[in-house]
CSV table of C-alpha atoms and ligand atoms in Angstrom, one decimal:
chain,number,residue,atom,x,y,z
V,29,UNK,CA,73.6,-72.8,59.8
V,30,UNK,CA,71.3,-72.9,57.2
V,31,UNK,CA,70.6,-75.7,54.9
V,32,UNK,CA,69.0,-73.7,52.2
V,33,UNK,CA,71.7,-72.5,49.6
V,34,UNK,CA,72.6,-68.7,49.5
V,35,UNK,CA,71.3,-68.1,45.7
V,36,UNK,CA,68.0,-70.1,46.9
V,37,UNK,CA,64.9,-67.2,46.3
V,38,UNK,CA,63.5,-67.8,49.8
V,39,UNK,CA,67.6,-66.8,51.0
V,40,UNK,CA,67.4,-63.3,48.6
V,41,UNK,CA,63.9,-62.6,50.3
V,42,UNK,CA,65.2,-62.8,53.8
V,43,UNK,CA,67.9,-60.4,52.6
V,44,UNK,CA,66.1,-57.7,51.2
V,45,UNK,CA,63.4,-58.6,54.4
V,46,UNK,CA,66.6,-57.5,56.3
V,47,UNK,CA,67.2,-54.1,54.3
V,48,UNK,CA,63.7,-52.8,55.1
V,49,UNK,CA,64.4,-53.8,58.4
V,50,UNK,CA,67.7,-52.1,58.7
V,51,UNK,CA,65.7,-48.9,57.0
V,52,UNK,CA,63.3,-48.6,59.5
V,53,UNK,CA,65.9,-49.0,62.3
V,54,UNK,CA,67.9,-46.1,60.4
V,55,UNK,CA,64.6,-43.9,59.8
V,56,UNK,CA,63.7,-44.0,56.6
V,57,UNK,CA,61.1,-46.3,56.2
V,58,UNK,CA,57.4,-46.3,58.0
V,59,UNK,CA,55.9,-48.6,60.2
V,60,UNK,CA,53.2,-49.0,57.3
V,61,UNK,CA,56.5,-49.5,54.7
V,62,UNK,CA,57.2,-52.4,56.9
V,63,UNK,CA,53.4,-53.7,56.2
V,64,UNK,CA,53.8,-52.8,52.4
V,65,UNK,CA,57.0,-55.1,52.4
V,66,UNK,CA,55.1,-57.9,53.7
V,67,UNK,CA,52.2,-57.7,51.4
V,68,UNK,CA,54.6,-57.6,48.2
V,69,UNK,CA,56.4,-60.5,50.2
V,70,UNK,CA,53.0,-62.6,49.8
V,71,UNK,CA,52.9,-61.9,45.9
V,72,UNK,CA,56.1,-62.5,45.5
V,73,UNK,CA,56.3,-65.7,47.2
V,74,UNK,CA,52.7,-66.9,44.9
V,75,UNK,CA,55.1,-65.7,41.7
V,76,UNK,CA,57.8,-68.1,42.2
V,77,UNK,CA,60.2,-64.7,43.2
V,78,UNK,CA,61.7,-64.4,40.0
V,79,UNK,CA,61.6,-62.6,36.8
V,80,UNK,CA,59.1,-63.6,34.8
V,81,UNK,CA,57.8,-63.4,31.3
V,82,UNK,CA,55.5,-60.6,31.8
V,83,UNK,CA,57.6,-58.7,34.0
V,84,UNK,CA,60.1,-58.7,31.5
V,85,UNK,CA,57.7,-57.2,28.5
V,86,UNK,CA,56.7,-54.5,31.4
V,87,UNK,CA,60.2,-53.3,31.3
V,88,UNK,CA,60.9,-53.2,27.9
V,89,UNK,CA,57.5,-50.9,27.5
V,90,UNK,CA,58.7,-48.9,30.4
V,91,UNK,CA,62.2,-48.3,29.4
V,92,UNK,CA,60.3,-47.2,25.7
V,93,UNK,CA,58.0,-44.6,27.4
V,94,UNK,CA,60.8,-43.3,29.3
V,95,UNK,CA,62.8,-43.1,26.7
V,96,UNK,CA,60.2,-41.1,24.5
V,97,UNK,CA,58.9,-38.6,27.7
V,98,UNK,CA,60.0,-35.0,27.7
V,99,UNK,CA,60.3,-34.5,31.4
V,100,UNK,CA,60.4,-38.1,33.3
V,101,UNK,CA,60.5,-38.4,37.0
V,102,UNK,CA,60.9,-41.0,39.7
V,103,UNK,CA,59.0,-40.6,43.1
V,104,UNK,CA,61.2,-42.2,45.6
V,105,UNK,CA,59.6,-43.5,48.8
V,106,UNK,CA,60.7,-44.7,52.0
V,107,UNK,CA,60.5,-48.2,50.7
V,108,UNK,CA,62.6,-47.9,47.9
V,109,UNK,CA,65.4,-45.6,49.8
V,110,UNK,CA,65.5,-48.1,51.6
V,111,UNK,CA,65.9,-51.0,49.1
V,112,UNK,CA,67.6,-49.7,46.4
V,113,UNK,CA,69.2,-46.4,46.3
V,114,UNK,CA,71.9,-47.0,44.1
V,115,UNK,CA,70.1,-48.8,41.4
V,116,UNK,CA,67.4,-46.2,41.8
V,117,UNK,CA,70.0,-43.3,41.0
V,118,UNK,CA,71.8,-45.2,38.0
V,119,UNK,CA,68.0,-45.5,36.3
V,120,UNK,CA,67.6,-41.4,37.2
V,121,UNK,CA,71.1,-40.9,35.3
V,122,UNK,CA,70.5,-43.5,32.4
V,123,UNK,CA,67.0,-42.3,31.4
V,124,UNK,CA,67.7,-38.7,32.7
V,125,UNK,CA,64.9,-38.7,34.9
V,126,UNK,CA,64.4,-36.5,38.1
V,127,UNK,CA,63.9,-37.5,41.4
V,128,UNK,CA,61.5,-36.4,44.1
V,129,UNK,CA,60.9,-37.3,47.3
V,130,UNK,CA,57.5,-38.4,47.9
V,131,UNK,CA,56.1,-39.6,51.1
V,132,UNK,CA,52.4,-41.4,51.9
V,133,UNK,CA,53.1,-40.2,55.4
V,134,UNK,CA,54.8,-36.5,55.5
V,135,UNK,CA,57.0,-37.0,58.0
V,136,UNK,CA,60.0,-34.0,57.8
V,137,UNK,CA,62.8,-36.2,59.9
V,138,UNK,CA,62.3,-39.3,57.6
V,139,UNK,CA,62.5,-37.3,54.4
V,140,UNK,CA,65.4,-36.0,55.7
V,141,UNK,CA,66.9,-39.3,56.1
V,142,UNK,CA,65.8,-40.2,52.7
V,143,UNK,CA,67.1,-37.1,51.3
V,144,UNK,CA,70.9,-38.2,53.1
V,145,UNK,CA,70.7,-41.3,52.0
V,146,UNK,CA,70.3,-41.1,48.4
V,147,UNK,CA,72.9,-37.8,48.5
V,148,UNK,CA,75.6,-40.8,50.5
V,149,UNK,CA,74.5,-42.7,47.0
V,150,UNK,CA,75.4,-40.4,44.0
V,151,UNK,CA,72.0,-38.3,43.7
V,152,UNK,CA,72.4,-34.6,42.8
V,153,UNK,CA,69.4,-33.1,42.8
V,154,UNK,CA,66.7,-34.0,44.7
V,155,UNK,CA,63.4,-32.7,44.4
V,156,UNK,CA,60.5,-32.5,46.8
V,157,UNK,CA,62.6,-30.7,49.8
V,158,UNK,CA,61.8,-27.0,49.3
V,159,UNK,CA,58.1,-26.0,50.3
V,160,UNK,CA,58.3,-22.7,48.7
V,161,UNK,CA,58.3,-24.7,45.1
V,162,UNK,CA,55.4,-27.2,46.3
V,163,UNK,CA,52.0,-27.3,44.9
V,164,UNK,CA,48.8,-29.8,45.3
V,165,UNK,CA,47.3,-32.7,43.0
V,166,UNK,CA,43.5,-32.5,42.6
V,167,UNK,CA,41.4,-35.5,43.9
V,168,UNK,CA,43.3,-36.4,47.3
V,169,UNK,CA,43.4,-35.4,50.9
V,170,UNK,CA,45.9,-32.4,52.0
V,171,UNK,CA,48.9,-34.0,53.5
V,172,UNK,CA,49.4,-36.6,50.6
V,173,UNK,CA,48.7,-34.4,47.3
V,174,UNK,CA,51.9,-31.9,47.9
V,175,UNK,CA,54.3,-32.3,44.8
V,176,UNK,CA,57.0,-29.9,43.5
V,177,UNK,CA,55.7,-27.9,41.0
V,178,UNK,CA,59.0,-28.6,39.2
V,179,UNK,CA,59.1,-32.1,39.5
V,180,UNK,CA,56.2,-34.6,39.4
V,181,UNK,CA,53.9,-31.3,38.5
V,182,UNK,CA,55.5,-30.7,35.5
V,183,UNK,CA,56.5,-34.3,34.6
V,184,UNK,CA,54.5,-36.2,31.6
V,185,UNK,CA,56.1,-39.3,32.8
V,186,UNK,CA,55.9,-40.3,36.2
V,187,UNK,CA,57.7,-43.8,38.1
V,188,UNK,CA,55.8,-44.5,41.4
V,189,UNK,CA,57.2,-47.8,42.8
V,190,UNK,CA,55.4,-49.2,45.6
V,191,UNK,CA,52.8,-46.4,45.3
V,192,UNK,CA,49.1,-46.1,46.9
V,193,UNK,CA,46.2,-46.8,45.0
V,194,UNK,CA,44.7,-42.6,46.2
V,195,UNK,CA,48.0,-41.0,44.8
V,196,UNK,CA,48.2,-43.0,41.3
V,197,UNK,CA,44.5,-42.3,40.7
V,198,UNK,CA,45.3,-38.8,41.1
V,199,UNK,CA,49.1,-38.8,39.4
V,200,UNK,CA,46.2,-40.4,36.4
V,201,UNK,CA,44.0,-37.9,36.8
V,202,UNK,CA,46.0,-35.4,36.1
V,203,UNK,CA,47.1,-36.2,32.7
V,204,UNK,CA,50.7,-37.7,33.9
V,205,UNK,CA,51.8,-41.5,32.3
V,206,UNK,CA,52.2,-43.8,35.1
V,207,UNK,CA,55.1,-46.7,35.3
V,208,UNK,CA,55.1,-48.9,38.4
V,209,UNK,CA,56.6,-51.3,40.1
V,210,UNK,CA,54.5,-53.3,42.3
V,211,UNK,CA,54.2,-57.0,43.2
V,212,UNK,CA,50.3,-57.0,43.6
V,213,UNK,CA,48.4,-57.2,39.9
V,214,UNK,CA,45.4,-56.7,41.7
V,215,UNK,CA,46.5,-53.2,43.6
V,216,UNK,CA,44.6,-50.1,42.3
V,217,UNK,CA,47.8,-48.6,41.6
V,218,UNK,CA,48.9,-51.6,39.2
V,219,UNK,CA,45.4,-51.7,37.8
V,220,UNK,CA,45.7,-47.9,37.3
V,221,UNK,CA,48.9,-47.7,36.0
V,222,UNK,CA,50.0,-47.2,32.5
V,223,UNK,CA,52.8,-49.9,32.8
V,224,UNK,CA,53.0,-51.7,35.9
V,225,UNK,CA,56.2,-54.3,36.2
V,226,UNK,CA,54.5,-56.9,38.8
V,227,UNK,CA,58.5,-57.9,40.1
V,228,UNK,CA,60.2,-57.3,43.3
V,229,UNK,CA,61.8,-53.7,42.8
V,230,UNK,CA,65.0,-55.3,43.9
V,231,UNK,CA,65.1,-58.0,41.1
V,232,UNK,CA,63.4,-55.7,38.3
V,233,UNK,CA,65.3,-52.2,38.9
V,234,UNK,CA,68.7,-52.9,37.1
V,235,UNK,CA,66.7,-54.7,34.3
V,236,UNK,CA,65.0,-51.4,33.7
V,237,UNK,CA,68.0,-49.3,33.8
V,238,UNK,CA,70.1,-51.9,31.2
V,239,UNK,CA,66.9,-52.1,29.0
V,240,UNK,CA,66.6,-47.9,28.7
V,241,UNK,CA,70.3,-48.3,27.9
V,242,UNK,CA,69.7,-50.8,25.1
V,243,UNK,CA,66.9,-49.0,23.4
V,244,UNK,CA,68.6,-45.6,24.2
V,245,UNK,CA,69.6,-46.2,20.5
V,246,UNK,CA,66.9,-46.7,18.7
V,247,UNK,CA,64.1,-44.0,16.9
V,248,UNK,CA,61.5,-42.3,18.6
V,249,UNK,CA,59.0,-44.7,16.2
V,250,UNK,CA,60.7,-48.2,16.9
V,251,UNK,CA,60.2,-46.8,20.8
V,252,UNK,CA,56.4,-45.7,20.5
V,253,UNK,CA,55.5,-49.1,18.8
V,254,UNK,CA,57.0,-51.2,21.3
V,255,UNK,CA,54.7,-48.8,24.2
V,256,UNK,CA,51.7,-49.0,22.0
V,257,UNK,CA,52.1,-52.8,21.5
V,258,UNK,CA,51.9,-53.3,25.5
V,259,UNK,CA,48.8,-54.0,27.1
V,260,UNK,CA,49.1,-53.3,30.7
V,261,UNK,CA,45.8,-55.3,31.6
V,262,UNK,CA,46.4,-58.6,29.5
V,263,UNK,CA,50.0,-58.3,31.2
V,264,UNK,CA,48.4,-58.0,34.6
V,265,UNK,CA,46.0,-60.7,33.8
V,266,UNK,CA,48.9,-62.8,32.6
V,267,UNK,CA,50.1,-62.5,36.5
V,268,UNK,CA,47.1,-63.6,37.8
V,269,UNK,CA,47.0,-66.7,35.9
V,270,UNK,CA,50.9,-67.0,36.7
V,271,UNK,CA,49.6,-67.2,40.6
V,272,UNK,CA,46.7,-69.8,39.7
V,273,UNK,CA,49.0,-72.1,37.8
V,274,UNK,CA,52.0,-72.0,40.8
V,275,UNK,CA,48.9,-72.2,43.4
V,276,UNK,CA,47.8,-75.6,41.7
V,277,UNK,CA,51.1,-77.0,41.4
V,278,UNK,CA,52.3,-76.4,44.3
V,279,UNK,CA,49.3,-77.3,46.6
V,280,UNK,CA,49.3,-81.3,45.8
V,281,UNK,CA,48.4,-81.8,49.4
V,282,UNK,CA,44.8,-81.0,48.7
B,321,ATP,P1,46.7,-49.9,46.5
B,321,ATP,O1,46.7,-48.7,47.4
B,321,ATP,O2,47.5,-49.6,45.2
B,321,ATP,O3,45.4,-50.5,46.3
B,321,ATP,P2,47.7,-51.4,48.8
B,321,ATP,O4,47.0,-50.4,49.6
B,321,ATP,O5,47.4,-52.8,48.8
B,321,ATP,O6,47.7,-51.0,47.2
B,321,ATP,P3,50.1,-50.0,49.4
B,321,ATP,O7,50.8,-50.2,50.7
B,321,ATP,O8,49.3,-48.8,49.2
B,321,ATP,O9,49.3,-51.3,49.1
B,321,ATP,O10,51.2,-50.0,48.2
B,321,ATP,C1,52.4,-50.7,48.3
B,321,ATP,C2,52.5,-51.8,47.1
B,321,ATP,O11,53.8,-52.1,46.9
B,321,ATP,C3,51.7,-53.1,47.4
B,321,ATP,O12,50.9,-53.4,46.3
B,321,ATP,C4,52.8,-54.1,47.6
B,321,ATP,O13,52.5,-55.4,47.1
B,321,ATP,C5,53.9,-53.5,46.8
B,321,ATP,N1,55.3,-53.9,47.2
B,321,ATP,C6,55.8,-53.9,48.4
B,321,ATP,N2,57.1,-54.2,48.4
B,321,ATP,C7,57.5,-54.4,47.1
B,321,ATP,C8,58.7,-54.6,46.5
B,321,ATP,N3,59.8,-54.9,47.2
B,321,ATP,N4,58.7,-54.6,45.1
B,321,ATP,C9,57.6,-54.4,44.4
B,321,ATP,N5,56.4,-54.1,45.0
B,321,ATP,C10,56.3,-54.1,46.3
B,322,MG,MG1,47.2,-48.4,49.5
């Protein structure tokens, strides 16, 4: 038996460890997904695995901008089918934003796993499965630029947890508003991003979806000051110094 308590961080990590784990074993998540796990592990682990200041001010800015966007999507990966479908769906419904299944590595079996998955979990409609509606992003290599040219295509504001650095450069590029979640301030996909909430997905997700519900009430103006008042790169530079301070605190061994 362990000696660590249950609500201890380091417990909760080892728990989601073990549904990215269970996702592989069940085929929805990549080998690489299992790689991409362990490197937001690392930043988690130098950010004290909580919820911190500037995470919290991430949300709030991207609850705002999906709150003002005329057609907002969410890209669901292996990853995050695998992590959270349920609190993934309840954001869709809350912020009435569509969802499309979006893989780094096409892989037709996994998507269909993906696709069951977040059916078994409440989602409607899921875009991303019919080919005949698919169309390419400029700027990347063939397999990984296919979107639905009614989803992400058409979308002015696009959520791409966990996303590569190639495919937010290009989501960018082509005029879309990028939210992210991803652990690493120093990714090209959080540096790239429009609002990037540096938090485990897990931790951040339901945050998000109660914030979009709080602000669903106020006016278009109230939500476009709080999105113009957020500076993505002082946030993310906020995080860095986060990591410095709990690096030097917690290495008194030197
Ligand atoms: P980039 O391509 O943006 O430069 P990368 O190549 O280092 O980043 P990828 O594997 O392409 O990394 O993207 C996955 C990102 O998701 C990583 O930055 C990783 O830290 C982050 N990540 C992994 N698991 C989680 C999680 N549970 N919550 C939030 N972020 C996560
Ligand atoms: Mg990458």
């Amino acid at each position: 038996m362990s000696l660590i308590p249950k609500s201890h961080p380091r417990v909760k990590s080892l728990l989601i460890r073990k549904k990215l784990v269970d996702g592989f074993d069940n085929g929805l998540v990549a080998k690489e997904g299992l790689l991409a796990q362990g490197r937001g592990e690392a930043f988690d682990y130098l950010l004290g695995e909580k919820t911190g200041k500037t995470a919290k001010s991430a949300i709030k800015a991207a609850a705002a901008q999906l709150l003002l966007a005329k057609m907002p999507i969410i890209s669901i990966n292996g990853n995050v089918a695998a992590l959270c479908p349920k609190q993934i769906i309840l954001l869709s419904k809350q912020t009435k934003a569509k969802l499309e299944v979006n893989l780094f590595y096409a892989n037709e079996k996994r998507k269909t796993a993906i696709i069951k998955t977040l059916k078994e979990n409440g989602a409607k409609e899921i875009l991303g499965t019919n080919k005949k509606s698919s169309t390419k992003l400029l700027g990347i290599d063939s397999a990984r630029r296919i979107v639905d040219k009614n989803g992400i295509f058409a979308a002015d504001v696009v959520v791409v947890p966990l996303e590569d650095g190639d495919r937010t450069i290009a989501l960018k590029k082509a005029g879309k508003k990028i939210i992210t979640f991803d652990l690493n301030p120093l990714s090209r996909t959080s540096q790239t991003a429009n609002i990037t909430i540096v938090d485990n997905i897990t931790r951040a997700i339901d945050l998000l979806t109660i914030e979009s519900k709080k602000l669903s009430k106020k006016n278009p103006k109230y939500l476009k000051k709080i999105v113009d008042d957020f500076n993505n790169k002082k946030n993310l530079n906020e995080n860095v110094i986060q990591i410095k301070n709990n690096l030097s605190r917690r290495a008194k061994f030197a």
